[in-house]
CSV table of C-alpha atoms in Angstrom, one decimal:
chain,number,residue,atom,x,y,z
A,205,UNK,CA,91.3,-32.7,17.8
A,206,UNK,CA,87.8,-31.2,16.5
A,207,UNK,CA,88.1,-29.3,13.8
A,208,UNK,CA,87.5,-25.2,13.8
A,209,UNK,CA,85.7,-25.2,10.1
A,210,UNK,CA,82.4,-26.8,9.2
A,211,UNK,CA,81.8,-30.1,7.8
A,212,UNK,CA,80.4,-30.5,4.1
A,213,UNK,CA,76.9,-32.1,5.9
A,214,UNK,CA,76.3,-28.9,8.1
A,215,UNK,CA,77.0,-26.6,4.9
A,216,UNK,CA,74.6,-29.1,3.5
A,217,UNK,CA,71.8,-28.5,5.9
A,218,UNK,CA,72.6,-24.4,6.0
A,219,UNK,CA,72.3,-23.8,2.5
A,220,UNK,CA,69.9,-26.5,1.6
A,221,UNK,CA,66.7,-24.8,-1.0
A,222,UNK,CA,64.4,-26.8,1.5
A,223,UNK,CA,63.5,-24.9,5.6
A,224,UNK,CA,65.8,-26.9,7.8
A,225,UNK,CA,61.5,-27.7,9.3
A,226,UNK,CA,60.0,-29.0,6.5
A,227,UNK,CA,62.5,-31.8,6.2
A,228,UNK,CA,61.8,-33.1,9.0
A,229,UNK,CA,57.7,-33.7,8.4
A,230,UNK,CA,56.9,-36.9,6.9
A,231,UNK,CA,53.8,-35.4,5.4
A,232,UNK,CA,54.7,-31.5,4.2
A,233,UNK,CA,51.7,-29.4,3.7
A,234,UNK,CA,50.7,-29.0,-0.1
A,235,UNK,CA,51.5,-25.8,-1.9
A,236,UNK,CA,48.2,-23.2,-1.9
A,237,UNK,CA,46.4,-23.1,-5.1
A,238,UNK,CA,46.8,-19.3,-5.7
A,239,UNK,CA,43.8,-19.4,-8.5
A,240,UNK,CA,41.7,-21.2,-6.0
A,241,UNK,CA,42.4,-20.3,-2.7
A,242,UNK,CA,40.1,-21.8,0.4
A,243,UNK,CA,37.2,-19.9,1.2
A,244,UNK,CA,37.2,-17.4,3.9
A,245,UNK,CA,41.0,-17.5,5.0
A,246,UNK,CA,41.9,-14.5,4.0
A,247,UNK,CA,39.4,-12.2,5.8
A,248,UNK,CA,38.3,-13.8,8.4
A,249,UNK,CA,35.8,-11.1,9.7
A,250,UNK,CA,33.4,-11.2,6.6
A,251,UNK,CA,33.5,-15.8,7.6
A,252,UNK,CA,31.8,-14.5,10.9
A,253,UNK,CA,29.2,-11.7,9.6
A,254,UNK,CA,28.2,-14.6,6.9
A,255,UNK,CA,28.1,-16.9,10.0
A,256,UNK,CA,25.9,-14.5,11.7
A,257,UNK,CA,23.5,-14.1,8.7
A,258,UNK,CA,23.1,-17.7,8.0
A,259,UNK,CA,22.2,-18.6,11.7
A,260,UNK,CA,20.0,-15.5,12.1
A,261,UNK,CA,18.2,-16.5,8.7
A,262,UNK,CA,17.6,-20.2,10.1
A,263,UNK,CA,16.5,-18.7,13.7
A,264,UNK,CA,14.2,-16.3,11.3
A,265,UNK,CA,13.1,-19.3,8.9
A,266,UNK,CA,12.5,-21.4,12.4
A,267,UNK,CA,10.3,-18.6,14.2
A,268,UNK,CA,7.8,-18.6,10.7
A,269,UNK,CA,7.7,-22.2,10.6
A,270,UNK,CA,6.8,-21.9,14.6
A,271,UNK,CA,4.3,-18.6,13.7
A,272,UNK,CA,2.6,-20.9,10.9
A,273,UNK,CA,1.9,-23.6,13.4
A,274,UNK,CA,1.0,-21.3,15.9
A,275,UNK,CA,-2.0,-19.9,13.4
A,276,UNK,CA,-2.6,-23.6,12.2
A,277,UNK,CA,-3.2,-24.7,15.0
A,278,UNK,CA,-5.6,-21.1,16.7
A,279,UNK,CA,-7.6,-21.6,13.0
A,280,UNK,CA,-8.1,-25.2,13.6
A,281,UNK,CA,-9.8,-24.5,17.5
A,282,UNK,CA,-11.3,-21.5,15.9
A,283,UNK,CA,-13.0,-23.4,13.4
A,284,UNK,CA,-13.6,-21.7,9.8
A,285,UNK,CA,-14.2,-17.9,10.5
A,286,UNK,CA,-16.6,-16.6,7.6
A,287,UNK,CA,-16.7,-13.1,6.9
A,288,UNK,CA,-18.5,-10.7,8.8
A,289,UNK,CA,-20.3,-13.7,10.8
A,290,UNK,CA,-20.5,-13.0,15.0
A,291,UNK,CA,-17.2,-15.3,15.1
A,292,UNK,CA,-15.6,-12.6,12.6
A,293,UNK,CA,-16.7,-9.3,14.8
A,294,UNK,CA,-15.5,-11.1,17.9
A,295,UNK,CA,-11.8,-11.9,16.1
A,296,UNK,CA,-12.0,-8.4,15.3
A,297,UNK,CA,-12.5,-7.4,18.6
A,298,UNK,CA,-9.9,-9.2,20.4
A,299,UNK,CA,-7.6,-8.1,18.0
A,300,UNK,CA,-8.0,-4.3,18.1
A,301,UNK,CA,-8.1,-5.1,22.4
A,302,UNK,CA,-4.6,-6.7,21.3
A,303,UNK,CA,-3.1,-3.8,19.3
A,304,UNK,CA,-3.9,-0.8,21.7
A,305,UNK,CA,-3.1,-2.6,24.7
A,306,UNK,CA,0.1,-3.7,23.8
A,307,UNK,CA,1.4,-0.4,22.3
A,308,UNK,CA,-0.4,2.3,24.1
A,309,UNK,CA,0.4,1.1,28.0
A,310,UNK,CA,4.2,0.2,28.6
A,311,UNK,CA,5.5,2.4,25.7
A,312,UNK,CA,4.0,5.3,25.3
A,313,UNK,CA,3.5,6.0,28.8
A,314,UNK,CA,6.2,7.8,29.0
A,315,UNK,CA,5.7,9.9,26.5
A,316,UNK,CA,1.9,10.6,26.9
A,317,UNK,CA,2.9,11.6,30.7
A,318,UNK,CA,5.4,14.4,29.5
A,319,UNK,CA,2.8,15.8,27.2
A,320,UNK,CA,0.5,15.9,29.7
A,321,UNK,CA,2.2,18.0,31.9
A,322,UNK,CA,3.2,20.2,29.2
A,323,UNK,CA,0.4,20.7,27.9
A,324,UNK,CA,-1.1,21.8,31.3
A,325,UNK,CA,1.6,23.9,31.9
A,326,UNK,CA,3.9,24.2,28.7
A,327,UNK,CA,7.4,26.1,31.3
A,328,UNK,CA,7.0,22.8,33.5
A,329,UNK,CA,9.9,21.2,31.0
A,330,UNK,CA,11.9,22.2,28.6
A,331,UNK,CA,12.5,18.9,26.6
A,332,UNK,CA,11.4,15.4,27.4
A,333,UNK,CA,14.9,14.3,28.4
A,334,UNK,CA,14.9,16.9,30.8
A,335,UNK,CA,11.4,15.8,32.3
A,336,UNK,CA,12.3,12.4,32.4
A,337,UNK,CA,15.4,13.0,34.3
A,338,UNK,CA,14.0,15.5,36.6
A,339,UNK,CA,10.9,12.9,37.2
A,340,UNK,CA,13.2,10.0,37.9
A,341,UNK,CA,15.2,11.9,40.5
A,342,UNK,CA,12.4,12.7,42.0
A,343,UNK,CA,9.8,10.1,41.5
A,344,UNK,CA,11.8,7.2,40.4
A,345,UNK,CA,11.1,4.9,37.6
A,346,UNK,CA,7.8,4.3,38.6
A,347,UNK,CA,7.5,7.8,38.2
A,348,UNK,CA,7.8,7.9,34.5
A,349,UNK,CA,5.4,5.2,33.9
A,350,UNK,CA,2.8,7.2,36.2
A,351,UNK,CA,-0.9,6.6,34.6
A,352,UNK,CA,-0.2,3.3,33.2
A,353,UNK,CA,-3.1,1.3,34.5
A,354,UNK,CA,-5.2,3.4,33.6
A,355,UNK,CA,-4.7,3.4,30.4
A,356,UNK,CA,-4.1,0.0,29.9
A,357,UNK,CA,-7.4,-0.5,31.0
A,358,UNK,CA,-8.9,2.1,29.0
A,359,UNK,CA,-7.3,1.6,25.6
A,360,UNK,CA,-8.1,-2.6,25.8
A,361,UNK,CA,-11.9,-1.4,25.9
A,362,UNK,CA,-11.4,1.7,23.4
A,363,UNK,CA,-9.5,-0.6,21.0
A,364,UNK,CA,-11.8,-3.3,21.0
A,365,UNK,CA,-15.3,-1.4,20.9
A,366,UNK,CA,-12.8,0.6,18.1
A,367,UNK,CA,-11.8,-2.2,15.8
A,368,UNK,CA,-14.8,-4.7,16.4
A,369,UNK,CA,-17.3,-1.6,15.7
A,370,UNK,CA,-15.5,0.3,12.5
A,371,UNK,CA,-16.0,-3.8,10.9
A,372,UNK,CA,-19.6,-4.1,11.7
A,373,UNK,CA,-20.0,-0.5,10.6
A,374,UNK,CA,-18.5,-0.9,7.5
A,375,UNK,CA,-20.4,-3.9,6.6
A,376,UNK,CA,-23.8,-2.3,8.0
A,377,UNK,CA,-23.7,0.8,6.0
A,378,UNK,CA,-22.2,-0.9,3.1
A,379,UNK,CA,-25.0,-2.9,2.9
A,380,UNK,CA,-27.4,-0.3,3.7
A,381,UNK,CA,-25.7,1.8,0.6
A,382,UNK,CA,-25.6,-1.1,-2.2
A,383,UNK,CA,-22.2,-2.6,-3.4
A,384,UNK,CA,-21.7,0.1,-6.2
A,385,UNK,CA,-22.6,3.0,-3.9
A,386,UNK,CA,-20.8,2.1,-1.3
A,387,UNK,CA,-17.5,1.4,-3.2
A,388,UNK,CA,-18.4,5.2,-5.5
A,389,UNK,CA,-18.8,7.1,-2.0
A,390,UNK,CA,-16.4,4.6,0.1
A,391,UNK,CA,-14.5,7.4,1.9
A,392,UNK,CA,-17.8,9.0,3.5
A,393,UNK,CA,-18.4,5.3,4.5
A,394,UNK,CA,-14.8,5.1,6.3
A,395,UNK,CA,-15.7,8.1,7.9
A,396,UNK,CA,-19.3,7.6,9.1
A,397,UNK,CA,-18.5,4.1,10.3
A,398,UNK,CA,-15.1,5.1,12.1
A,399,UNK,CA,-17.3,7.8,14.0
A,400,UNK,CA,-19.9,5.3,14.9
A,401,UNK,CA,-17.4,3.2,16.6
A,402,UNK,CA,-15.4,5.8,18.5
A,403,UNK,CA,-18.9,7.0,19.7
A,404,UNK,CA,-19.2,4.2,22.0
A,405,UNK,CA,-16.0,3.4,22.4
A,406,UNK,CA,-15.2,6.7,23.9
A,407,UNK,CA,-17.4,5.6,26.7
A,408,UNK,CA,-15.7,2.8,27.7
A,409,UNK,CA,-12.2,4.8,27.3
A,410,UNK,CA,-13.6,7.9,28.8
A,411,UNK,CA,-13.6,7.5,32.9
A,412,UNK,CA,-10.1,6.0,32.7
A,413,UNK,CA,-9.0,8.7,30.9
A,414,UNK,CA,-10.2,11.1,33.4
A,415,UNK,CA,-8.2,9.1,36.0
A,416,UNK,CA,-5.2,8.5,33.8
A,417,UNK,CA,-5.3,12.4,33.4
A,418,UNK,CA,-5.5,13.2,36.8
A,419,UNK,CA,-2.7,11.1,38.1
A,420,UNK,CA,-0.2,12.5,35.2
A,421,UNK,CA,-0.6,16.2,36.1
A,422,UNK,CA,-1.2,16.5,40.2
A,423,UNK,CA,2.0,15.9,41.7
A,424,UNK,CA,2.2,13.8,43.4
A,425,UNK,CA,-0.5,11.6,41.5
A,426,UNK,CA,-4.3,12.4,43.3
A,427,UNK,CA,-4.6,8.2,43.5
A,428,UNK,CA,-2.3,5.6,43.7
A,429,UNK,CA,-3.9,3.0,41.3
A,430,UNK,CA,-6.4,3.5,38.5
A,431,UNK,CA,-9.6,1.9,41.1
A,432,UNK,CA,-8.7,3.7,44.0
A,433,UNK,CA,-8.5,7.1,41.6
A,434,UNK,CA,-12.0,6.2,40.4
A,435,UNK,CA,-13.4,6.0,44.1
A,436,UNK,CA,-11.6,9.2,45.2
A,437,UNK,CA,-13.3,11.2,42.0
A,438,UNK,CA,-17.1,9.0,42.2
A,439,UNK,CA,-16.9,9.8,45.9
A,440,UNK,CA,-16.2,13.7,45.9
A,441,UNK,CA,-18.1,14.6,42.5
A,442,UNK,CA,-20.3,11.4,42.1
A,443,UNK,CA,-20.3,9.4,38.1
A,444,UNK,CA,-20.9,12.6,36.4
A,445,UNK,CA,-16.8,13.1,37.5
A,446,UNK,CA,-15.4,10.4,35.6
A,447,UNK,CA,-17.6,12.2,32.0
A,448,UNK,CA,-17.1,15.1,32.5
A,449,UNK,CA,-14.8,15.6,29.9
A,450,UNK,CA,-16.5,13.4,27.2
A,451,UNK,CA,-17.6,16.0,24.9
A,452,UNK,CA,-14.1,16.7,24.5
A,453,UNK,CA,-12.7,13.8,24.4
A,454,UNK,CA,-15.6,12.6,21.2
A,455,UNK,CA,-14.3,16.5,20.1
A,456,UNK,CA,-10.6,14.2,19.7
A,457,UNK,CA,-11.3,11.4,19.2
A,458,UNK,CA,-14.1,10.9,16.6
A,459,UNK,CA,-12.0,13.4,14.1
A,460,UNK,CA,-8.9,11.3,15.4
A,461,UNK,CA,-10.4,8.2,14.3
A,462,UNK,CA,-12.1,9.4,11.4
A,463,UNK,CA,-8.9,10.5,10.4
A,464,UNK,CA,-7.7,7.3,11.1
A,465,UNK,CA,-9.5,5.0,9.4
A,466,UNK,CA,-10.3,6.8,6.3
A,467,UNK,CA,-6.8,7.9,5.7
A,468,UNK,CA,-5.3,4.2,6.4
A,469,UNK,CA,-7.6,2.8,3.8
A,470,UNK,CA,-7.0,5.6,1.0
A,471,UNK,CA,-3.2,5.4,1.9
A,472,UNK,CA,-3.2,1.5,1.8
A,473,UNK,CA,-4.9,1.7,-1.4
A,474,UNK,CA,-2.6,3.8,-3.2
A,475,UNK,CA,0.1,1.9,-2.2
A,476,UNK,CA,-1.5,-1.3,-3.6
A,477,UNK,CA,-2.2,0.9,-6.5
A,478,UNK,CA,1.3,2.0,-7.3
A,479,UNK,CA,2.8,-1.9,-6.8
A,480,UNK,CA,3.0,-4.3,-9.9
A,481,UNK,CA,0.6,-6.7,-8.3
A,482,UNK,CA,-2.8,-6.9,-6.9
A,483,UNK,CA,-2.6,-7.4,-3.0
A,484,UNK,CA,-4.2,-11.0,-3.2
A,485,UNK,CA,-0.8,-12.0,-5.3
A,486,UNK,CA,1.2,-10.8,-2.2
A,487,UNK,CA,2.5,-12.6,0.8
A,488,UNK,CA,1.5,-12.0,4.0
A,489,UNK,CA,5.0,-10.3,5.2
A,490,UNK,CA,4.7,-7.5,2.5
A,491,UNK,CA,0.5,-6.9,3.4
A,492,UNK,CA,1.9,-6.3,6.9
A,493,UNK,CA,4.1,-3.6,5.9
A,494,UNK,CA,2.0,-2.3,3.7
A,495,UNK,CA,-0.1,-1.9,7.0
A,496,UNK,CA,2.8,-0.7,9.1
A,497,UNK,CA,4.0,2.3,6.5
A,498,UNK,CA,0.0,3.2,6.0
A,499,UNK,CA,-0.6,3.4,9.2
A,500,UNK,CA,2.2,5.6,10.2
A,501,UNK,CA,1.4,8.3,7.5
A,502,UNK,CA,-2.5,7.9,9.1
A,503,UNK,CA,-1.2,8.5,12.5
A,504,UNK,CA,0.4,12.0,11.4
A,505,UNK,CA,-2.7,13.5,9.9
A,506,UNK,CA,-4.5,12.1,13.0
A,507,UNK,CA,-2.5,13.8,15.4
A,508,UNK,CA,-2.4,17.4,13.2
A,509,UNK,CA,-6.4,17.2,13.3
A,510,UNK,CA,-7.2,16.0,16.5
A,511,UNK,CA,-4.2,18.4,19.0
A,512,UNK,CA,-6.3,21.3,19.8
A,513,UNK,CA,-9.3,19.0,21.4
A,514,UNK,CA,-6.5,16.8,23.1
A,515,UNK,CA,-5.0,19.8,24.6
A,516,UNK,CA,-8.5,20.9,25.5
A,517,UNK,CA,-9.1,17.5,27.4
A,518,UNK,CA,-6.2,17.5,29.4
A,519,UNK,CA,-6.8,21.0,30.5
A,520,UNK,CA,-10.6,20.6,31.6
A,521,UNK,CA,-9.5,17.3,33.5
A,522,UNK,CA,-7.0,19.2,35.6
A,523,UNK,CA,-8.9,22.7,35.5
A,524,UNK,CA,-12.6,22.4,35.3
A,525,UNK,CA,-14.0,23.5,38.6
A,526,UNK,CA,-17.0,21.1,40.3
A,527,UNK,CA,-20.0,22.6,39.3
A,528,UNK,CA,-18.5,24.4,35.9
A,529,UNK,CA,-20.4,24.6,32.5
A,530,UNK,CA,-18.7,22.5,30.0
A,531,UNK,CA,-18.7,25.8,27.4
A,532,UNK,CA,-17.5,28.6,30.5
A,533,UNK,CA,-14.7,26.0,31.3
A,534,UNK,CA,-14.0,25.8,27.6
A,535,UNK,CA,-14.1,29.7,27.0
A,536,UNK,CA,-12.4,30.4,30.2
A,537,UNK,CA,-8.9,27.8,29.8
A,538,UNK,CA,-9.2,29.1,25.7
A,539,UNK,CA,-9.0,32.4,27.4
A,540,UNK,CA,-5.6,32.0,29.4
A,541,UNK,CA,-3.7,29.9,26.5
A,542,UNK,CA,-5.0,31.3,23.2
A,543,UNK,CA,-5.0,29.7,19.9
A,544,UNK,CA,-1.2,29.0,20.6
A,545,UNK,CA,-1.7,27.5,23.1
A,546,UNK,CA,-3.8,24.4,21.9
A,547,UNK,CA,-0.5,23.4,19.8
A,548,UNK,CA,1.5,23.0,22.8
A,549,UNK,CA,3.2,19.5,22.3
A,550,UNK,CA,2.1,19.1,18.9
A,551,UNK,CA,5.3,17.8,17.8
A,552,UNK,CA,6.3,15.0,20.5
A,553,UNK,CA,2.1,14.2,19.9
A,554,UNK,CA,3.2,13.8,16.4
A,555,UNK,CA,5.8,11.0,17.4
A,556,UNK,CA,3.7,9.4,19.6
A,557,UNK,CA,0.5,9.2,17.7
A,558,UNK,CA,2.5,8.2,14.3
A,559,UNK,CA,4.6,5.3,16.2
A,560,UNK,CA,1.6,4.2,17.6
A,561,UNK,CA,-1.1,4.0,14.5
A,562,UNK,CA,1.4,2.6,12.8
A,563,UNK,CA,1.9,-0.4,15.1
A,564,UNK,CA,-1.2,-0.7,16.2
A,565,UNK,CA,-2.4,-1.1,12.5
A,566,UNK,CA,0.9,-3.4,11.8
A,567,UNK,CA,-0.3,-5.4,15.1
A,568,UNK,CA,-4.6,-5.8,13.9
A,569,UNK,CA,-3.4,-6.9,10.8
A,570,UNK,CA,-1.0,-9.2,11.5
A,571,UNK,CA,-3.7,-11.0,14.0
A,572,UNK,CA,-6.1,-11.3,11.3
A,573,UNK,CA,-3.3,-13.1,8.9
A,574,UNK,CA,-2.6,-15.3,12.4
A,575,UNK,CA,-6.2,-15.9,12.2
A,576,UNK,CA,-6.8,-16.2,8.2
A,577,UNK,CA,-8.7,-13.2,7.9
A,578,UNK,CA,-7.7,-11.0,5.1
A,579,UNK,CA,-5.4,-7.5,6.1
A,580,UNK,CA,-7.4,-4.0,6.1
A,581,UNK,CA,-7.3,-1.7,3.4
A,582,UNK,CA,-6.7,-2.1,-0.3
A,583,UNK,CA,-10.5,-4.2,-1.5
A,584,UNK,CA,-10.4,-4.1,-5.4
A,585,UNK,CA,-13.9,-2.7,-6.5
A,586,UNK,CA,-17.0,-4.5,-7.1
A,587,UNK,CA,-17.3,-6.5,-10.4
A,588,UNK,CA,-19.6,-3.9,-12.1
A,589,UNK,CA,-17.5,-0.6,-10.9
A,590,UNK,CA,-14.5,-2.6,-12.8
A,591,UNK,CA,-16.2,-2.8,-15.8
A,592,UNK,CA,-17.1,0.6,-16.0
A,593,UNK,CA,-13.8,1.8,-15.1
């Protein structure tokens, strides 16, 4: 007959110091080191933002190494590129093509589009938001991005007359001025050869901007694509239709781009001038910023000093009648939206034109490293002016 109490071997087992499991593994798990504990077991979280920092560093260290061979390898079909040779203009071109083109078209479309209209009529939108939304519903998303051919083909041949003819510029009236001259009055030279630049540049820009214009305040657009807007305006007013608002748009854009250039280079040599080092002692990462935080400060004065013409373009593009004098259109739109009204949209312009000197500037300069040309800005002074000083 089984007995009703326990046994002394399953009191044995109950009461045991050892878990009735651990006597049964042949090779128990050591007892944690309190004073060293294993990496990473307790907060598992920080393991995987650690995780994520070390793989985005070795994706970031991969893309340089892929960057440097990149340039290698553009220098070594370029061939040596000496300063302020043909080959050096032509690098300088390209890359101001590359720096307006790829900021101005696909992302500040959008933006330059509600201004636009605002500025033509300022109680067309309240907000941007609201004139996006009210443009999608009714136009779609194609409808927000209305004038972008037309400006990318305007701002690639503005950019590139821009950039290629502020360096020859430079150089020419530098030259023209003597080295200590031209370093003792260097900001009149920023300015005179900025102007020089946009002069012709302005040219090129100038009958897309009419179209560009045109198909961002009739709605719907006058022409469906930026060629087929240019026949529509040559065929009813002839050439003269696609400059007829040139005056005002050198009126913006010289002071814009005097603005500019001079300001970036003062700017860019301040900042050099309030770092430890000289700029030749720096990487090229920390020139690049140097470039992007210069050229965003530039890009606010620009688009203080250059509104009230900017305004003034968009409104004789969409209100100057055929046959109207370029000073009775003037007097007569100054007439319906007073001194006010040239500082409609100043603040989104603001935005717009600071986001987009800013990269633009970040963009040119980061070419001419890809290229091995030195960054803008910054030159310490000719070996004479640093003895004086």
């Amino acid at each position: 007959m089984p007995s009703l109490f326990p046994t002394t071997g399953v009191l044995g087992d109950v009461f045991s110091p050892q878990l009735a499991y651990t006597k049964h593994l042949s090779n128990p798990k050591p007892k944690q080191d309190l004073l060293h504990p294993p990496k990473h077991t307790r907060f598992p979280a920080w393991s995987a933002v650690d995780d994520m920092k070390t793989k985005a560093g070795a994706l970031s260290n991969e893309a340089q190494k892929e960057i440097s061979k990149a340039s290698s390898a553009a220098q070594a079909k370029a061939g040596e590129i000496e300063l302020y040779s043909l080959k050096y203009y032509a690098a300088c071109t390209f890359g101001g093509l590359v720096a307006c083109v790829s900021v101005q078209a696909e992302h500040l479309t959008p933006l330059d589009l509600v201004k636009c209209r605002r500025q033509v009529d300022s109680k067309m939108y309240k907000g941007n938001f609201e004139a996006w939304g009210k443009i999608g519903r009714a136009e779609g998303l194609r409808g927000i991005f209305t004038g972008w051919a037309p400006t990318f083909f305007g701002y690639s041949a503005q950019g590139a007359f821009k950039y290629g003819g502020y360096e020859f510029f430079k150089k020419f009236y530098s030259d023209l001025a003597g080295e200590e001259a031209a370093y003792r009055y260097k900001t009149g030279l920023y300015l005179t050869a900025s102007a020089s630049a946009e002069l012709i540049a302005d040219v090129a820009l100038c009958p897309f901007e009419a179209v560009k214009v045109r198909m961002q305040t009739t709605i719907p657009p006058f022409a469906s694509g930026t060629f087929s807007g240019i026949s529509i305006i040559t065929g009813k007013e002839g050439t003269a239709g696609l400059y007829k608002g040139l005056y005002p748009l050198w009126g913006r854009q010289i002071p814009y781009t005097m603005m500019k250039f001079a300001s970036f280079e003062t700017i860019v040599e301040a900042i050099y001038g309030y770092m430890p080092k000289k700029k030749s002692e720096y990487g090229k990462g920390v020139q690049t910023g140097v470039s992007f935080a210069g050229g965003y400060m530039a890009g606010i004065l620009c688009a203080i000093v250059s509104h009230p013409a900017d305004v003034m373009v968009s409104k004789l593009n969409a209100n100057r009648q055929p046959g109207e004098a370029f000073g009775s259109a003037m007097g007569r739109i100054y007439k319906d939206i007073g001194f006010t009204g040239l500082w409609n949209g100043l603040v989104i312009r603001i935005f717009m034109i600071g986001t987009l000197t800013s990269l633009q500037w970040g963009i040119y300069d980061s070419f001419k490293v890809f290229m091995g040309l030195p960054t803008t800005g910054g030159a310490a002074p000719p070996p004479k002016q640093t003895a004086n000083l």
